[in-house]
Short mmCIF file of C-alpha atoms and ligand atoms in Angstrom, two decimals:
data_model
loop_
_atom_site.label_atom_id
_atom_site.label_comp_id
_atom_site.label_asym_id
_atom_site.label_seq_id
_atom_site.Cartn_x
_atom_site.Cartn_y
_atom_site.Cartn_z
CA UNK A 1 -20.53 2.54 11.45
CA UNK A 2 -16.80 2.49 11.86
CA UNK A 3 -13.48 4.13 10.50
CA UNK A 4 -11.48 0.71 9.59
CA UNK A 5 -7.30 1.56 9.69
CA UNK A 6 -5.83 1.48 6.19
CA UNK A 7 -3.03 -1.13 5.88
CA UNK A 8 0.01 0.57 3.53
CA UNK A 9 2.59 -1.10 1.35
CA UNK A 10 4.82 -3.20 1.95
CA UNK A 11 2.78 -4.98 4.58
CA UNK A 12 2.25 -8.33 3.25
CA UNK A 13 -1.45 -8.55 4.17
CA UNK A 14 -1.99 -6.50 0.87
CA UNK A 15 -0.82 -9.56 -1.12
CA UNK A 16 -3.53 -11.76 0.29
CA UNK A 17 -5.88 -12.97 -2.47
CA UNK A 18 -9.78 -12.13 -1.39
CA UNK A 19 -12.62 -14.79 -1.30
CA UNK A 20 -15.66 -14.68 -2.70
CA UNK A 21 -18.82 -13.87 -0.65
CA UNK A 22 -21.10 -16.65 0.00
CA UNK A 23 -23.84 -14.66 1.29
CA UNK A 24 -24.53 -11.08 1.16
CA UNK A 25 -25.63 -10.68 4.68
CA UNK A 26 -26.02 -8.49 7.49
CA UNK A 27 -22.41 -8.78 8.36
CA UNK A 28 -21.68 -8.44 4.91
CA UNK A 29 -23.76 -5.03 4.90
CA UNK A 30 -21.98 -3.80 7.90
CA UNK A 31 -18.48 -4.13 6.15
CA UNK A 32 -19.63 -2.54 3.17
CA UNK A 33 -21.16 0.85 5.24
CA UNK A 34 -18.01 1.13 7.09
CA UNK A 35 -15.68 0.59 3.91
CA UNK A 36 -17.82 3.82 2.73
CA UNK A 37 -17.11 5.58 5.68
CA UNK A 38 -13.76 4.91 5.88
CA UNK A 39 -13.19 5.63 2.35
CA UNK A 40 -15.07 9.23 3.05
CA UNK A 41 -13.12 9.60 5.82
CA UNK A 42 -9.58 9.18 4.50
CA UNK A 43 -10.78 10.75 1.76
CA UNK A 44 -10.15 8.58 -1.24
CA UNK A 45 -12.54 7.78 -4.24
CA UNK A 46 -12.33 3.65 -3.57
CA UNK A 47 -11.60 0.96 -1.32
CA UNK A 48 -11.50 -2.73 -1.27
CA UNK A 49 -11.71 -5.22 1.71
CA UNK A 50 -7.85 -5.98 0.92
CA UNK A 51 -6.79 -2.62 2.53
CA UNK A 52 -8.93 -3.07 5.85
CA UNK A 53 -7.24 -6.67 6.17
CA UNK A 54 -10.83 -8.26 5.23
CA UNK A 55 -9.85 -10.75 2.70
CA UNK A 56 -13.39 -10.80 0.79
CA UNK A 57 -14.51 -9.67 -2.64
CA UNK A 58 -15.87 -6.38 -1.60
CA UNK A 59 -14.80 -3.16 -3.07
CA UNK A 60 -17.04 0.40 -2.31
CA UNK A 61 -16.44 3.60 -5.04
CA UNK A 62 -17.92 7.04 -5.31
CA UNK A 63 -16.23 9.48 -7.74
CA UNK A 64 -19.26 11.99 -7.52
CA UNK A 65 -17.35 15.89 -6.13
CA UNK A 66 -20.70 15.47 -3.95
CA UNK A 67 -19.48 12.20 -2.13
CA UNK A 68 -23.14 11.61 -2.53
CA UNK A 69 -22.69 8.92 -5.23
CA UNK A 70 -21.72 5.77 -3.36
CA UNK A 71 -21.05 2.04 -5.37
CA UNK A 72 -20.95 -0.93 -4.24
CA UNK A 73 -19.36 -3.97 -5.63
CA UNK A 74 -19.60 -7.68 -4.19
CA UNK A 75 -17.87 -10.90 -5.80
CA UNK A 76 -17.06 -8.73 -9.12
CA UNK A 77 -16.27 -9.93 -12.10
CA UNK A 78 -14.97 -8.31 -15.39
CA UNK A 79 -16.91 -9.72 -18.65
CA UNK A 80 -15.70 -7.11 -21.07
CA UNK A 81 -12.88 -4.76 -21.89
CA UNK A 82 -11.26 -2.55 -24.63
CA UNK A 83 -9.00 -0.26 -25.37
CA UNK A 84 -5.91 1.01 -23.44
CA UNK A 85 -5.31 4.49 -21.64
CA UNK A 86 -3.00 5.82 -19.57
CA UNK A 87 -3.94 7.59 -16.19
CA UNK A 88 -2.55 9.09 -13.08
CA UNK A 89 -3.30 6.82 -10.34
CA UNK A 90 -2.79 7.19 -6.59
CA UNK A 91 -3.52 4.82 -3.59
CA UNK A 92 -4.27 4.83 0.08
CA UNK A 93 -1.77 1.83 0.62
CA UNK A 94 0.65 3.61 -1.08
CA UNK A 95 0.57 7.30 0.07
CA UNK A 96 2.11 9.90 -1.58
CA UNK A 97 3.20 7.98 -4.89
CA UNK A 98 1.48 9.35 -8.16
CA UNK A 99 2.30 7.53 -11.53
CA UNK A 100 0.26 7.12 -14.85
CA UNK A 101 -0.68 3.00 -15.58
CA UNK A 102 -1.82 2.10 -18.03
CA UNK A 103 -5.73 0.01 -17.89
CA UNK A 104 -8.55 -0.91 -20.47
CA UNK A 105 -10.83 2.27 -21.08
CA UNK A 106 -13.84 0.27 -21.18
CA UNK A 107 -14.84 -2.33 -19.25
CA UNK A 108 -18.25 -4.09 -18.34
CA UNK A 109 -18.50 -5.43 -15.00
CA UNK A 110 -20.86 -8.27 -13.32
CA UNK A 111 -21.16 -8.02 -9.70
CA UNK A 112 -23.37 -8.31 -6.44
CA UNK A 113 -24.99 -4.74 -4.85
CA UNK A 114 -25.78 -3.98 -0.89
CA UNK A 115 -29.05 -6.60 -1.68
CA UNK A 116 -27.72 -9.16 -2.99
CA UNK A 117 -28.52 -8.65 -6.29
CA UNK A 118 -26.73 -9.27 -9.59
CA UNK A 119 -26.32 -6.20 -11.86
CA UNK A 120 -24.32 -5.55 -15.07
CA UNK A 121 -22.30 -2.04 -16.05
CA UNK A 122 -20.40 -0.30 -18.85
CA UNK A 123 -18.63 1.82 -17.35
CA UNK A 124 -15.34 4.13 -19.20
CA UNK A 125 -12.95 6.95 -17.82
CA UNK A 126 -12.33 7.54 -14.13
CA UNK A 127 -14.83 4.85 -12.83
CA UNK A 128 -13.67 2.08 -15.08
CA UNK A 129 -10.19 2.85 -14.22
CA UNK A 130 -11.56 2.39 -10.44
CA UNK A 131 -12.93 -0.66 -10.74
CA UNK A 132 -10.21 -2.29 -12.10
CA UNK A 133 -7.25 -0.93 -9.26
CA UNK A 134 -9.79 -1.94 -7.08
CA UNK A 135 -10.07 -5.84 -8.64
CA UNK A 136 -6.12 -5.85 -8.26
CA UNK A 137 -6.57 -5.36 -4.96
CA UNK A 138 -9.14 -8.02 -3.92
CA UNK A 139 -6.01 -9.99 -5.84
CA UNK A 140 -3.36 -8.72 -4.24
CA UNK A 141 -2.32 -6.38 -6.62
CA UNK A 142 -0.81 -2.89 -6.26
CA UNK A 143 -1.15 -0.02 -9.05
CA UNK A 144 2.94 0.16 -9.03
CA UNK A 145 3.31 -3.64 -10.11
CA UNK A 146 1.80 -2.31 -13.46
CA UNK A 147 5.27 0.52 -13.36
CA UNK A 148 8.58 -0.65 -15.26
CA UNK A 149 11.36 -2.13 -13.08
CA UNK A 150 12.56 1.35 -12.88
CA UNK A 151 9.86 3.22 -12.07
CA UNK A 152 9.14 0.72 -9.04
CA UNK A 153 12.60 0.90 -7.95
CA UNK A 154 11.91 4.71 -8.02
CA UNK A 155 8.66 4.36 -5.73
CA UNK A 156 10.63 2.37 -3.49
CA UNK A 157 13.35 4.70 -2.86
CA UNK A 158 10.90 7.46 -2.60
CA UNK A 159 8.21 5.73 -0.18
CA UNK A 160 11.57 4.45 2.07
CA UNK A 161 12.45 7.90 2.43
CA UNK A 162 9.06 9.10 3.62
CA UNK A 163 9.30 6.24 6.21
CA UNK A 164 12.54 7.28 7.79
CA UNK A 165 11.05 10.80 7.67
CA UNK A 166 7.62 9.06 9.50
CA UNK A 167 9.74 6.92 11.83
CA UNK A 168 11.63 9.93 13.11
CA UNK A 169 15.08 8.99 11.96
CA UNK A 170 14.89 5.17 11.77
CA UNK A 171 14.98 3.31 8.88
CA UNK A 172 12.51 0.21 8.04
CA UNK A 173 14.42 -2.46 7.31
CA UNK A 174 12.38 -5.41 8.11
CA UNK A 175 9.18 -5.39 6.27
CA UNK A 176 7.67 -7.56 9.44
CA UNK A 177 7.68 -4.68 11.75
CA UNK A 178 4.65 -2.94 10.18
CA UNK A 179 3.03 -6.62 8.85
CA UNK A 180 2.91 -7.91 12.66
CA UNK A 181 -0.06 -7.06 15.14
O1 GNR B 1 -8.48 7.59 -3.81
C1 GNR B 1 -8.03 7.00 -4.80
N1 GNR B 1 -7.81 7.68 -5.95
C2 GNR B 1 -7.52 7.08 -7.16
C3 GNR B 1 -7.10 7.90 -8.21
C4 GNR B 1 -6.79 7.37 -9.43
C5 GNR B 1 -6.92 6.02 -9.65
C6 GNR B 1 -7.32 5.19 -8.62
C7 GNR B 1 -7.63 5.72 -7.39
S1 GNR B 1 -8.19 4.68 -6.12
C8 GNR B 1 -7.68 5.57 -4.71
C9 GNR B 1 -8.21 4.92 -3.46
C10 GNR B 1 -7.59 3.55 -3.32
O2 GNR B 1 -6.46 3.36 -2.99
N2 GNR B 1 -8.34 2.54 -3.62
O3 GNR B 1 -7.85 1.28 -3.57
NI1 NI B 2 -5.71 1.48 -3.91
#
């Protein structure tokens, strides 16, 4: 098991689109157990493979107050959905940002577990809202591209701030710095 580091916006690596798993395999197992423990770890209620710069359909959930409810979704795929609701919605990639978006409220999903195996669920609230940042992640999607123009341009400002504040003093101005290894 390993704690994987947590790429945050802008990097551009969270705009790479993930490919589907050919195999659920050992390997495959491995990334999954330490997506859980990193997602424990940070804490956070999901992750997908986009945020620890694996670009594969993998995405790991548990929204139990126990932590003792862990999910696990390979190559999934949304059949089904209905209904809109607004929620508040947070992000690792994006720390410190709140905002309510707007998702279906009921959605079945069609995906891969640890084994291999195909499953189906119908899944509302909290967990279907899950799922679905999760999926725009594994696309390359953030929860503020669902925000109005001015509500982005609000995040913006606001995460810009908190990286001057992080840098000590320095601005980011090129987005590279923080994209390059
Ligand atoms: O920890 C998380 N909390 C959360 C709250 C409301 C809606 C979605 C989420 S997912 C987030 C973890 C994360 O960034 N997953 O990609
Ligand atoms: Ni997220």
């Amino acid at each position: 098991m390993a704690i994987l580091s947590i790429l945050e916006f802008p990097d551009e690596r969270l705009r790479k689109k993930a490919l589907p798993v050919a195999e659920v395999d050992a390997a495959i197992r491995q990334l999954v157990d330490d997506m859980l423990e990193t997602m424990y770890a940070a804490p956070g209620i999901g992750l997908a493979a986009t945020q620890v710069n694996v670009q594969k359909r993998v995405l790991v959930l548990d929204i139990s107050d126990q932590k003792n409810a862990p999910y696990c979704f390979i190559n999934p795929e949304i059949l089904e959905e209905s209904g809109r609701e607004q929620s508040e919605e947070g992000c690792l990639s994006v720390p410190g940002i709140f905002e309510k978006v707007t998702r279906s409220n009921k959605i079945t999903v069609r995906a891969l577990n640890r084994e291999g195996e195909l499953f189906e669920m119908e899944t509302e609230g909290l967990l279907a809202v899950c799922i679905q940042h999760e999926i725009d992640h594994l696309e390359g999607k953030l929860f503020v591209d669902h925000l109005s123009p001015l509500k982005r341009q609000m995040v913006r400002n606001k995460l810009k701030k908190g990286q001057r504040t992080r840098a000590g003093g320095h601005g980011q101005t090129g987005s590279r710095s923080s994209a390059s290894l």
